[in-house]
Amino acid sequence: MLFNSYTFLFIYLPLVLGGFFLLGRFHRPSAAAWLFGASLVFYGLWSYAYVGLLLLSIAFNYLVGVGLSKAVVAGQPGRVRALLWFGVLCDLLLLAYFKYANFFVSSVGALTGVSWELAEIVLPVGISFYTFTQIAFLVDAARGEVRETHPVHYGLFVTYFPHLIAGPVLHHKEMMPQFARAETYRPHWENLAAGSAIFVIGLLKKVIVADNMAPYATPVFQLAASGGDVSFAQAWVGALAYTFQLYFDFSAYSDMAVGLSRMFGVRLPLNFDSPYKAVNIIDFWRRWHMTLSRFLRDYLYIALGGNRHGKLRRYMNLFITMLLGGLWHGAAWTFVAWGALHGLFLVINHAWRALRQRLGHDLSRSTPAGRAVSVGITFLAVVVAWVFFRADSFDAALRLLRAMSGIDGADGMSGVEAKVLLTLLCGAVLVWGCPNSQEILVDHPPALGDTRSRSRLRWRPGVAWGLVMALAFFHALTEMGRVSEFLYFQF
């Protein structure tokens, strides 16, 4: 079931939202259990065969996490280390089997020439997200940072339907305390208004913008995959169309997840903050898939040593972190190449900043022209990396990049329809000329773990605002005849 489907909008969401607040008036644990069950139904409609696997993963990690918390309190560091390694290893083995077994077998076969085949393994939807979420829980439990261990709240924290399929990657301490608050179970007009508005903005991004970029991206990448000749103009149209498609698709999902959660009185962490406005790659990763970046930093980069052992080791840790981040996105060498490119970009970015500091430059100061150039260079680097991210193979990616470089001749934009150029121009205007949804509607959320403060609406909902949102929602409904999945569902 998709957020952008009539079944979700007119059956699932009203029933779940109404049942949650109705039960919340009389018995909060029942309301939490209702939302937990509804989230399992949401997942089951995607992949009913793997609901048992999800529940088994939840039960296993919950028991290991509780065991870790008890071992920490009892002062048993040896038991803590053993339980943590056991829990994380089991999680990674499960993920490796479903996501990487076929990739490993095919890679070994290609290197050795030995034919070795496995039965096709179907990737359970959302397994990367719920596995990373629970690994973070185990590490925090080992650090003595887990304060609440209510089993229903834990199950809801993992399965909570707005984030279950494609993130954000959550911390237990920013979610579980919210399910323990009485205020969460009471409907608030401000939450319903803000959540609905954010959801509608996301819905518009998906069905009006992202889905209309796909017809210009997909044929070009298919042509490159088939070995056909791709012209300079075609290559740039395809690469830019996919760059904008992925941007608006993931931005849409992030908005819709935040908006849905806000309707329930629960605030998800910010996961998308206009990344194409970034002035460098460091800034880009502070804005793109922010909770994944946080996870990679806190549980991988720092675990590798972070910046504690000199610059060379720091750069190596950055590169390894991004390499593994690329592999997390998909079991293919093209994803490894994408991660390696971003690792290289980050190393260059940090080295350049270090050089400028040694030369006495003030990194906090820049001119408008300088910022524009920085944004342009960063965007170009991101576009090049996205070619590997989207391409079906190395050969297809290199063929497309060769065409984009103009080595075989830059044929201009002849033959490209005006409609295509107008669509790309509209995408560019929306990316660089418009505020994002949180800039329009709400302040940034509070610091991690601070569940007491509430974000405030920047615009007070009124009749005019409600009418605009209603018209926008109606327009989005008329475009939902060609429902498509979100791109990040495949990861």
Tab-separated table of N, CA, C and O in Angstrom, residues 35 135 181 196 220 266 337 348 353 371 420 432 446 464 469:
chain	number	residue	atom	x	y	z
A	35	LEU	N	-1.951	0.987	17.013
A	35	LEU	CA	-1.058	1.551	16.009
A	35	LEU	C	0.033	0.553	15.631
A	35	LEU	O	0.436	0.484	14.457
A	135	ILE	N	19.941	-2.027	15.143
A	135	ILE	CA	21.363	-2.038	15.490
A	135	ILE	C	21.695	-0.815	16.347
A	135	ILE	O	22.428	-0.914	17.342
A	181	ARG	N	3.979	9.479	26.241
A	181	ARG	CA	3.371	10.742	26.677
A	181	ARG	C	1.856	10.703	26.490
A	181	ARG	O	1.355	10.286	25.442
A	196	SER	N	-1.367	17.561	7.853
A	196	SER	CA	-2.083	17.449	6.575
A	196	SER	C	-1.425	18.301	5.502
A	196	SER	O	-1.285	17.867	4.347
A	220	VAL	N	16.528	7.038	-21.402
A	220	VAL	CA	17.949	7.309	-21.653
A	220	VAL	C	18.816	6.256	-20.967
A	220	VAL	O	19.763	5.724	-21.562
A	266	VAL	N	3.111	12.657	16.723
A	266	VAL	CA	4.481	12.161	16.868
A	266	VAL	C	5.367	12.873	15.855
A	266	VAL	O	5.005	12.973	14.678
A	337	ALA	N	30.446	1.995	-6.439
A	337	ALA	CA	31.113	3.103	-7.133
A	337	ALA	C	30.533	4.438	-6.696
A	337	ALA	O	31.280	5.415	-6.491
A	348	ILE	N	38.342	15.029	-0.610
A	348	ILE	CA	38.817	16.235	-1.306
A	348	ILE	C	38.285	17.483	-0.614
A	348	ILE	O	39.021	18.474	-0.414
A	353	ARG	N	39.370	22.276	2.603
A	353	ARG	CA	39.080	23.143	3.744
A	353	ARG	C	40.299	23.277	4.652
A	353	ARG	O	40.598	24.368	5.149
A	371	ARG	N	29.345	31.582	-3.567
A	371	ARG	CA	28.391	30.549	-3.135
A	371	ARG	C	27.723	29.907	-4.346
A	371	ARG	O	27.521	28.686	-4.372
A	420	VAL	N	10.465	19.072	-22.617
A	420	VAL	CA	11.479	18.470	-21.752
A	420	VAL	C	12.277	19.569	-21.058
A	420	VAL	O	12.493	19.534	-19.838
A	432	TRP	N	15.975	25.473	-6.435
A	432	TRP	CA	16.819	26.591	-5.981
A	432	TRP	C	16.051	27.877	-5.706
A	432	TRP	O	16.583	28.769	-5.045
A	446	PRO	N	13.267	19.878	17.840
A	446	PRO	CA	14.224	20.051	18.923
A	446	PRO	C	15.348	19.042	18.837
A	446	PRO	O	15.356	18.161	17.991
A	464	ALA	N	-8.235	30.608	4.242
A	464	ALA	CA	-7.544	30.707	2.953
A	464	ALA	C	-6.520	29.581	2.801
A	464	ALA	O	-6.433	28.936	1.747
A	469	MET	N	-4.858	24.271	0.481
A	469	MET	CA	-4.465	22.877	0.685
A	469	MET	C	-5.516	21.916	0.121
A	469	MET	O	-5.185	20.872	-0.443
